[in-house]
């Protein structure tokens, strides 16, 4: 009865009864700054959402870049063709780079948004605290996040652009159907692009990316906050209402800025495209890209893949918000109202 084993058992049982081990976990989680918790929650939600809609993202890039064999196909036919030639894993080609990119991107996006917003409220009070501040802070934070993570987005586009018949050639690895280089992974893309073009090569297409993300990120925050102000107070905490507002903001923002996304993709994969494709995608700048696409490919090409973007934006926003809410509960992040009360107190 008085053995050391008995004493240890008694101590462990006492710890379980008084909740000391649980308090240790609570103290660790609660010791994290709120912004760190939000970064963790946002990064996890972004990665989960990206993986969920990865097949649609792959098809969208193939349609945007006019990949051989996909120019005249619709979404369903493109999905079947990828499945036939590359199997299920073909839907997730480039998703590793996308997930690696989205975690720091989401972290930087939300963190810098809060920093820019606070700085504007402190130094430019004449702007007020409404949607205008959200528009400017969202644009600035989107640009910051893009500049820090763009090479990973470039790698994702190049990997997703490749189409290889991997189902019939499992033993020999990647075998491209067309005369273009086959990258083996994210590291291989970044290494070879840097070797061929240096830093400028890693940031090829960043111009239209910034031109697209600045208005898109700003409009997304602006529209979201503006819509929420028109929602009755008692419904603003509803998850369904937040999902609806976010989805609508994303849809409108994407529609206005989508042509710039098409130029960005064609610039990113320009060195991979065959010279036989009408309209060389090696554009010098965003304006040249827009005019060249309209002249050689038609204005409709500026909206190629937009329908699939609509299809994927709603589940992406829905999954992202749901995962983010779950992570906030797990990390015990206080409500925004409580945080504001604590900071003002």
CSV table of C-alpha atoms in Angstrom, one decimal:
chain,number,residue,atom,x,y,z
A,1,UNK,CA,0.0,0.0,0.0
A,2,UNK,CA,2.8,2.4,0.8
A,3,UNK,CA,5.0,1.4,-2.2
A,4,UNK,CA,6.4,4.0,-4.6
A,5,UNK,CA,4.2,2.6,-7.4
A,6,UNK,CA,1.2,3.3,-5.2
A,7,UNK,CA,2.3,6.8,-4.4
A,8,UNK,CA,2.8,7.5,-8.1
A,9,UNK,CA,-0.6,6.1,-9.0
A,10,UNK,CA,-2.1,8.2,-6.2
A,11,UNK,CA,-0.4,11.3,-7.5
A,12,UNK,CA,-1.5,10.7,-11.1
A,13,UNK,CA,-5.0,10.1,-10.0
A,14,UNK,CA,-5.0,13.3,-8.0
A,15,UNK,CA,-3.7,15.2,-11.0
A,16,UNK,CA,-6.6,13.8,-13.1
A,17,UNK,CA,-9.1,14.7,-10.4
A,18,UNK,CA,-8.0,18.3,-9.9
A,19,UNK,CA,-7.3,18.9,-13.6
A,20,UNK,CA,-3.7,19.9,-13.3
A,21,UNK,CA,-2.7,18.3,-16.6
A,22,UNK,CA,-5.7,20.0,-18.3
A,23,UNK,CA,-4.6,23.3,-16.8
A,24,UNK,CA,-1.1,22.8,-18.3
A,25,UNK,CA,-2.6,22.4,-21.7
A,26,UNK,CA,-4.9,25.4,-21.2
A,27,UNK,CA,-1.9,27.6,-20.0
A,28,UNK,CA,0.1,26.7,-23.1
A,29,UNK,CA,-2.7,27.5,-25.6
A,30,UNK,CA,-3.8,30.6,-23.7
A,31,UNK,CA,-0.2,31.8,-23.5
A,32,UNK,CA,-0.1,32.2,-27.3
A,33,UNK,CA,-0.8,35.7,-28.5
A,34,UNK,CA,-4.2,36.1,-30.2
A,35,UNK,CA,-2.6,37.0,-33.6
A,36,UNK,CA,-0.5,33.8,-33.5
A,37,UNK,CA,-3.7,31.8,-32.9
A,38,UNK,CA,-5.4,33.5,-35.8
A,39,UNK,CA,-2.4,32.8,-38.0
A,40,UNK,CA,-2.5,29.1,-37.1
A,41,UNK,CA,-6.3,28.9,-37.6
A,42,UNK,CA,-6.1,30.8,-40.9
A,43,UNK,CA,-3.2,28.8,-42.3
A,44,UNK,CA,-4.9,25.5,-41.4
A,45,UNK,CA,-8.2,26.6,-42.9
A,46,UNK,CA,-6.5,27.8,-46.1
A,47,UNK,CA,-4.6,24.6,-46.6
A,48,UNK,CA,-7.7,22.5,-46.0
A,49,UNK,CA,-9.8,24.6,-48.4
A,50,UNK,CA,-7.1,24.5,-51.1
A,51,UNK,CA,-6.8,20.8,-51.0
A,52,UNK,CA,-10.6,20.4,-51.2
A,53,UNK,CA,-10.9,22.4,-54.4
A,54,UNK,CA,-7.6,21.3,-55.9
A,55,UNK,CA,-9.1,19.3,-58.9
A,56,UNK,CA,-11.1,22.4,-60.0
A,57,UNK,CA,-8.0,24.6,-59.6
A,58,UNK,CA,-6.0,22.2,-61.8
A,59,UNK,CA,-8.6,22.3,-64.6
A,60,UNK,CA,-8.9,26.1,-64.3
A,61,UNK,CA,-5.2,26.5,-65.0
A,62,UNK,CA,-5.3,24.1,-67.9
A,63,UNK,CA,-8.2,26.1,-69.5
A,64,UNK,CA,-6.6,29.5,-68.8
A,65,UNK,CA,-3.3,28.5,-70.4
A,66,UNK,CA,-4.8,26.8,-73.5
A,67,UNK,CA,-3.0,23.6,-72.8
A,68,UNK,CA,-2.8,21.3,-75.9
A,69,UNK,CA,-5.9,19.1,-76.0
A,70,UNK,CA,-7.9,21.2,-73.6
A,71,UNK,CA,-8.7,24.3,-75.6
A,72,UNK,CA,-12.2,23.1,-76.8
A,73,UNK,CA,-13.1,21.0,-73.7
A,74,UNK,CA,-15.5,21.9,-71.0
A,75,UNK,CA,-15.0,21.4,-67.3
A,76,UNK,CA,-16.5,17.8,-67.1
A,77,UNK,CA,-14.6,16.6,-70.2
A,78,UNK,CA,-11.4,18.1,-68.9
A,79,UNK,CA,-11.8,16.3,-65.6
A,80,UNK,CA,-12.4,13.0,-67.4
A,81,UNK,CA,-9.3,13.5,-69.6
A,82,UNK,CA,-7.0,14.2,-66.6
A,83,UNK,CA,-8.4,11.2,-64.8
A,84,UNK,CA,-7.8,9.0,-67.9
A,85,UNK,CA,-4.2,10.1,-68.5
A,86,UNK,CA,-2.9,10.8,-64.9
A,87,UNK,CA,-5.3,9.1,-62.5
A,88,UNK,CA,-6.7,10.6,-59.3
A,89,UNK,CA,-3.3,12.1,-58.3
A,90,UNK,CA,-3.3,14.1,-61.5
A,91,UNK,CA,-6.0,16.3,-59.9
A,92,UNK,CA,-3.6,17.3,-57.2
A,93,UNK,CA,-0.6,18.0,-59.3
A,94,UNK,CA,0.8,21.3,-58.0
A,95,UNK,CA,-1.3,21.2,-54.9
A,96,UNK,CA,1.7,20.7,-52.7
A,97,UNK,CA,3.1,24.0,-53.9
A,98,UNK,CA,-0.4,25.5,-53.4
A,99,UNK,CA,-0.7,24.3,-49.8
A,100,UNK,CA,2.9,25.3,-49.0
A,101,UNK,CA,2.1,28.8,-50.4
A,102,UNK,CA,-1.3,29.3,-48.9
A,103,UNK,CA,-0.1,28.8,-45.3
A,104,UNK,CA,2.4,31.7,-45.2
A,105,UNK,CA,0.2,33.6,-47.6
A,106,UNK,CA,-2.9,33.4,-45.3
A,107,UNK,CA,-0.8,34.2,-42.3
A,108,UNK,CA,0.8,37.3,-43.9
A,109,UNK,CA,-2.5,38.4,-45.4
A,110,UNK,CA,-4.4,38.5,-42.2
A,111,UNK,CA,-1.6,39.7,-40.0
A,112,UNK,CA,-0.6,42.6,-42.3
A,113,UNK,CA,-4.3,43.4,-42.8
A,114,UNK,CA,-4.7,44.0,-39.1
A,115,UNK,CA,-1.4,45.9,-38.9
A,116,UNK,CA,-2.2,48.2,-41.9
A,117,UNK,CA,-5.8,48.7,-40.6
A,118,UNK,CA,-4.6,49.7,-37.2
A,119,UNK,CA,-1.9,52.0,-38.6
A,120,UNK,CA,-4.5,53.8,-40.8
A,121,UNK,CA,-6.9,54.2,-38.0
A,122,UNK,CA,-4.1,55.7,-35.8
A,123,UNK,CA,-2.6,58.0,-38.4
A,124,UNK,CA,-5.4,58.8,-40.9
A,125,UNK,CA,-8.5,59.2,-38.8
A,126,UNK,CA,-10.2,61.2,-41.5
A,127,UNK,CA,-10.7,57.9,-43.4
A,128,UNK,CA,-13.0,56.8,-40.6
A,129,UNK,CA,-13.3,53.1,-39.5
A,130,UNK,CA,-15.6,51.9,-42.2
A,131,UNK,CA,-15.3,49.9,-45.5
A,132,UNK,CA,-12.8,52.4,-47.0
A,133,UNK,CA,-10.2,51.4,-44.5
A,134,UNK,CA,-10.9,47.8,-45.2
A,135,UNK,CA,-10.5,48.4,-48.9
A,136,UNK,CA,-7.1,50.1,-48.5
A,137,UNK,CA,-5.8,47.7,-45.8
A,138,UNK,CA,-7.0,44.7,-47.7
A,139,UNK,CA,-5.2,45.8,-50.9
A,140,UNK,CA,-2.0,46.6,-49.1
A,141,UNK,CA,-2.0,43.3,-47.2
A,142,UNK,CA,-2.8,41.3,-50.4
A,143,UNK,CA,0.2,42.9,-52.2
A,144,UNK,CA,2.5,42.2,-49.2
A,145,UNK,CA,1.5,38.5,-49.1
A,146,UNK,CA,1.9,38.1,-52.9
A,147,UNK,CA,5.4,39.5,-52.9
A,148,UNK,CA,6.5,37.2,-50.2
A,149,UNK,CA,5.0,34.0,-51.6
A,150,UNK,CA,4.9,34.5,-55.4
A,151,UNK,CA,7.7,32.0,-56.4
A,152,UNK,CA,5.6,29.2,-54.8
A,153,UNK,CA,2.6,30.3,-56.9
A,154,UNK,CA,4.8,30.2,-60.0
A,155,UNK,CA,5.9,26.7,-59.2
A,156,UNK,CA,2.3,25.6,-58.6
A,157,UNK,CA,1.2,27.0,-62.0
A,158,UNK,CA,4.1,25.3,-63.9
A,159,UNK,CA,3.4,21.9,-62.2
A,160,UNK,CA,-0.3,22.1,-62.9
A,161,UNK,CA,0.3,23.1,-66.5
A,162,UNK,CA,2.2,19.8,-67.2
A,163,UNK,CA,0.1,17.0,-68.7
A,164,UNK,CA,1.7,13.6,-68.6
A,165,UNK,CA,0.4,10.0,-69.3
A,166,UNK,CA,1.5,8.7,-65.9
A,167,UNK,CA,-1.1,5.9,-65.8
A,168,UNK,CA,0.5,3.8,-68.5
A,169,UNK,CA,4.1,4.7,-67.5
A,170,UNK,CA,4.2,4.1,-63.8
A,171,UNK,CA,7.7,2.5,-63.9
A,172,UNK,CA,9.3,5.3,-65.9
A,173,UNK,CA,7.9,8.2,-64.0
A,174,UNK,CA,6.6,11.3,-65.7
A,175,UNK,CA,6.3,11.2,-69.4
A,176,UNK,CA,5.1,14.4,-71.1
A,177,UNK,CA,2.7,14.1,-73.9
A,178,UNK,CA,4.1,17.2,-75.5
A,179,UNK,CA,7.6,18.6,-76.0
A,180,UNK,CA,7.9,20.6,-72.8
A,181,UNK,CA,10.1,20.0,-69.7
A,182,UNK,CA,8.7,17.8,-67.0
A,183,UNK,CA,9.3,19.1,-63.5
A,184,UNK,CA,9.6,16.6,-60.7
A,185,UNK,CA,8.4,18.9,-57.9
A,186,UNK,CA,8.4,22.3,-56.3
A,187,UNK,CA,12.2,22.3,-55.5
A,188,UNK,CA,13.0,21.3,-59.1
A,189,UNK,CA,10.8,24.1,-60.5
A,190,UNK,CA,12.4,26.8,-58.3
A,191,UNK,CA,15.9,25.6,-58.9
A,192,UNK,CA,15.6,25.4,-62.7
A,193,UNK,CA,13.7,28.7,-63.0
A,194,UNK,CA,16.3,30.4,-60.9
A,195,UNK,CA,19.1,28.9,-62.9
A,196,UNK,CA,17.6,30.0,-66.2
A,197,UNK,CA,16.3,33.4,-65.2
A,198,UNK,CA,17.5,34.4,-61.8
A,199,UNK,CA,15.2,36.4,-59.4
A,200,UNK,CA,13.4,37.9,-62.4
A,201,UNK,CA,12.5,34.4,-63.5
A,202,UNK,CA,11.0,33.5,-60.2
A,203,UNK,CA,8.8,36.7,-60.3
A,204,UNK,CA,7.7,36.4,-63.9
A,205,UNK,CA,4.1,37.5,-64.1
A,206,UNK,CA,4.1,39.3,-60.7
A,207,UNK,CA,3.0,42.5,-62.4
A,208,UNK,CA,-0.5,41.2,-63.4
A,209,UNK,CA,-0.6,39.3,-60.1
A,210,UNK,CA,-0.2,42.5,-58.1
A,211,UNK,CA,-2.5,44.4,-60.6
A,212,UNK,CA,-5.2,41.7,-59.9
A,213,UNK,CA,-4.7,41.1,-56.1
A,214,UNK,CA,-4.6,44.7,-55.1
A,215,UNK,CA,-8.2,45.5,-56.3
A,216,UNK,CA,-9.4,41.9,-55.5
A,217,UNK,CA,-8.2,41.8,-51.9
A,218,UNK,CA,-9.4,45.3,-51.3
A,219,UNK,CA,-12.8,44.7,-53.0
A,220,UNK,CA,-13.2,41.4,-51.1
A,221,UNK,CA,-12.8,43.1,-47.7
A,222,UNK,CA,-14.8,46.2,-48.8
A,223,UNK,CA,-17.8,44.2,-50.2
A,224,UNK,CA,-17.8,41.8,-47.3
A,225,UNK,CA,-17.8,44.6,-44.7
A,226,UNK,CA,-20.3,46.7,-46.6
A,227,UNK,CA,-22.7,43.7,-47.0
A,228,UNK,CA,-22.5,42.9,-43.3
A,229,UNK,CA,-23.4,46.5,-42.3
A,230,UNK,CA,-26.8,45.8,-44.1
A,231,UNK,CA,-27.4,42.6,-42.2
A,232,UNK,CA,-29.6,42.9,-39.1
A,233,UNK,CA,-27.5,42.9,-35.9
A,234,UNK,CA,-29.1,39.7,-34.6
A,235,UNK,CA,-28.1,37.8,-37.8
A,236,UNK,CA,-24.4,38.9,-38.0
A,237,UNK,CA,-23.1,36.1,-35.9
A,238,UNK,CA,-24.8,33.4,-38.1
A,239,UNK,CA,-22.3,31.2,-39.8
A,240,UNK,CA,-24.6,30.8,-42.8
A,241,UNK,CA,-24.8,34.6,-43.1
A,242,UNK,CA,-21.0,35.0,-42.9
A,243,UNK,CA,-20.6,32.3,-45.5
A,244,UNK,CA,-23.1,34.0,-47.8
A,245,UNK,CA,-21.5,37.4,-47.4
A,246,UNK,CA,-18.0,36.0,-48.0
A,247,UNK,CA,-19.0,34.0,-51.1
A,248,UNK,CA,-20.8,37.0,-52.6
A,249,UNK,CA,-17.7,39.2,-52.0
A,250,UNK,CA,-15.4,36.6,-53.5
A,251,UNK,CA,-17.6,36.1,-56.6
A,252,UNK,CA,-17.9,39.9,-57.3
A,253,UNK,CA,-14.2,40.5,-56.7
A,254,UNK,CA,-13.2,37.6,-58.9
A,255,UNK,CA,-15.4,38.7,-61.8
A,256,UNK,CA,-13.9,42.2,-61.9
A,257,UNK,CA,-10.3,41.1,-61.7
A,258,UNK,CA,-10.3,37.7,-63.5
A,259,UNK,CA,-8.8,38.9,-66.9
A,260,UNK,CA,-5.6,39.9,-65.0
A,261,UNK,CA,-5.4,36.4,-63.6
A,262,UNK,CA,-5.5,34.9,-67.1
A,263,UNK,CA,-2.6,37.1,-68.2
A,264,UNK,CA,-0.7,36.1,-65.1
A,265,UNK,CA,-1.1,32.4,-65.8
A,266,UNK,CA,-0.1,32.7,-69.4
A,267,UNK,CA,3.0,34.7,-68.4
A,268,UNK,CA,3.9,32.1,-65.8
A,269,UNK,CA,3.8,29.2,-68.3
A,270,UNK,CA,4.9,31.1,-71.3
A,271,UNK,CA,8.3,29.3,-71.6
A,272,UNK,CA,6.5,26.0,-71.5
A,273,UNK,CA,4.0,26.6,-74.3
A,274,UNK,CA,4.7,25.4,-77.8
A,275,UNK,CA,5.4,27.9,-80.5
A,276,UNK,CA,2.5,26.5,-82.5
A,277,UNK,CA,-0.1,27.9,-80.1
A,278,UNK,CA,-1.6,31.0,-81.5
A,279,UNK,CA,-0.4,34.1,-79.7
A,280,UNK,CA,3.0,33.7,-77.9
A,281,UNK,CA,2.4,34.1,-74.2
A,282,UNK,CA,5.8,35.8,-73.6
A,283,UNK,CA,4.4,39.2,-72.8
A,284,UNK,CA,6.5,42.1,-71.7
A,285,UNK,CA,3.9,43.6,-69.3
A,286,UNK,CA,0.3,43.3,-68.3
A,287,UNK,CA,-1.1,45.7,-70.9
A,288,UNK,CA,0.7,43.9,-73.7
A,289,UNK,CA,-0.7,40.6,-72.4
A,290,UNK,CA,-4.3,41.9,-72.3
A,291,UNK,CA,-4.1,43.4,-75.8
A,292,UNK,CA,-2.3,40.4,-77.3
A,293,UNK,CA,-4.8,37.9,-75.8
A,294,UNK,CA,-7.8,39.9,-77.2
A,295,UNK,CA,-6.1,40.3,-80.6
A,296,UNK,CA,-4.9,36.7,-81.1
A,297,UNK,CA,-7.2,34.6,-78.9
A,298,UNK,CA,-10.3,36.7,-78.6
A,299,UNK,CA,-11.8,38.6,-75.7
A,300,UNK,CA,-13.5,35.5,-74.4
A,301,UNK,CA,-10.1,34.0,-73.5
A,302,UNK,CA,-9.8,36.7,-70.8
A,303,UNK,CA,-12.6,34.9,-69.0
A,304,UNK,CA,-11.6,31.3,-69.8
A,305,UNK,CA,-12.1,29.1,-66.7
A,306,UNK,CA,-14.3,31.8,-65.0
A,307,UNK,CA,-17.2,29.4,-64.7
A,308,UNK,CA,-15.1,26.8,-62.9
A,309,UNK,CA,-13.8,29.7,-60.7
A,310,UNK,CA,-17.4,30.4,-59.8
A,311,UNK,CA,-17.9,26.7,-59.0
A,312,UNK,CA,-14.9,26.5,-56.8
A,313,UNK,CA,-15.1,29.8,-55.0
A,314,UNK,CA,-18.3,29.0,-53.1
A,315,UNK,CA,-17.1,25.6,-51.6
A,316,UNK,CA,-13.6,27.2,-51.0
A,317,UNK,CA,-15.1,30.0,-49.0
A,318,UNK,CA,-17.5,27.6,-47.2
A,319,UNK,CA,-14.8,25.1,-46.3
A,320,UNK,CA,-12.4,27.9,-45.3
A,321,UNK,CA,-14.9,29.5,-43.0
A,322,UNK,CA,-16.0,26.2,-41.4
A,323,UNK,CA,-12.4,25.1,-40.8
A,324,UNK,CA,-11.5,28.5,-39.5
A,325,UNK,CA,-14.4,28.5,-37.0
A,326,UNK,CA,-13.5,25.0,-35.8
A,327,UNK,CA,-9.8,26.0,-35.3
A,328,UNK,CA,-10.9,29.1,-33.4
A,329,UNK,CA,-12.9,27.0,-31.0
A,330,UNK,CA,-10.0,24.6,-30.5
A,331,UNK,CA,-7.6,27.4,-30.0
A,332,UNK,CA,-10.1,29.2,-27.7
A,333,UNK,CA,-9.8,32.5,-29.6
A,334,UNK,CA,-12.0,35.2,-27.9
A,335,UNK,CA,-14.7,36.9,-29.9
A,336,UNK,CA,-13.7,40.1,-31.7
A,337,UNK,CA,-16.0,42.2,-29.4
A,338,UNK,CA,-14.3,40.8,-26.3
A,339,UNK,CA,-10.8,41.6,-27.7
A,340,UNK,CA,-11.9,45.2,-28.5
A,341,UNK,CA,-13.2,45.6,-25.0
A,342,UNK,CA,-10.0,44.2,-23.4
A,343,UNK,CA,-7.8,46.5,-25.6
A,344,UNK,CA,-9.9,49.6,-24.8
A,345,UNK,CA,-9.9,48.7,-21.1
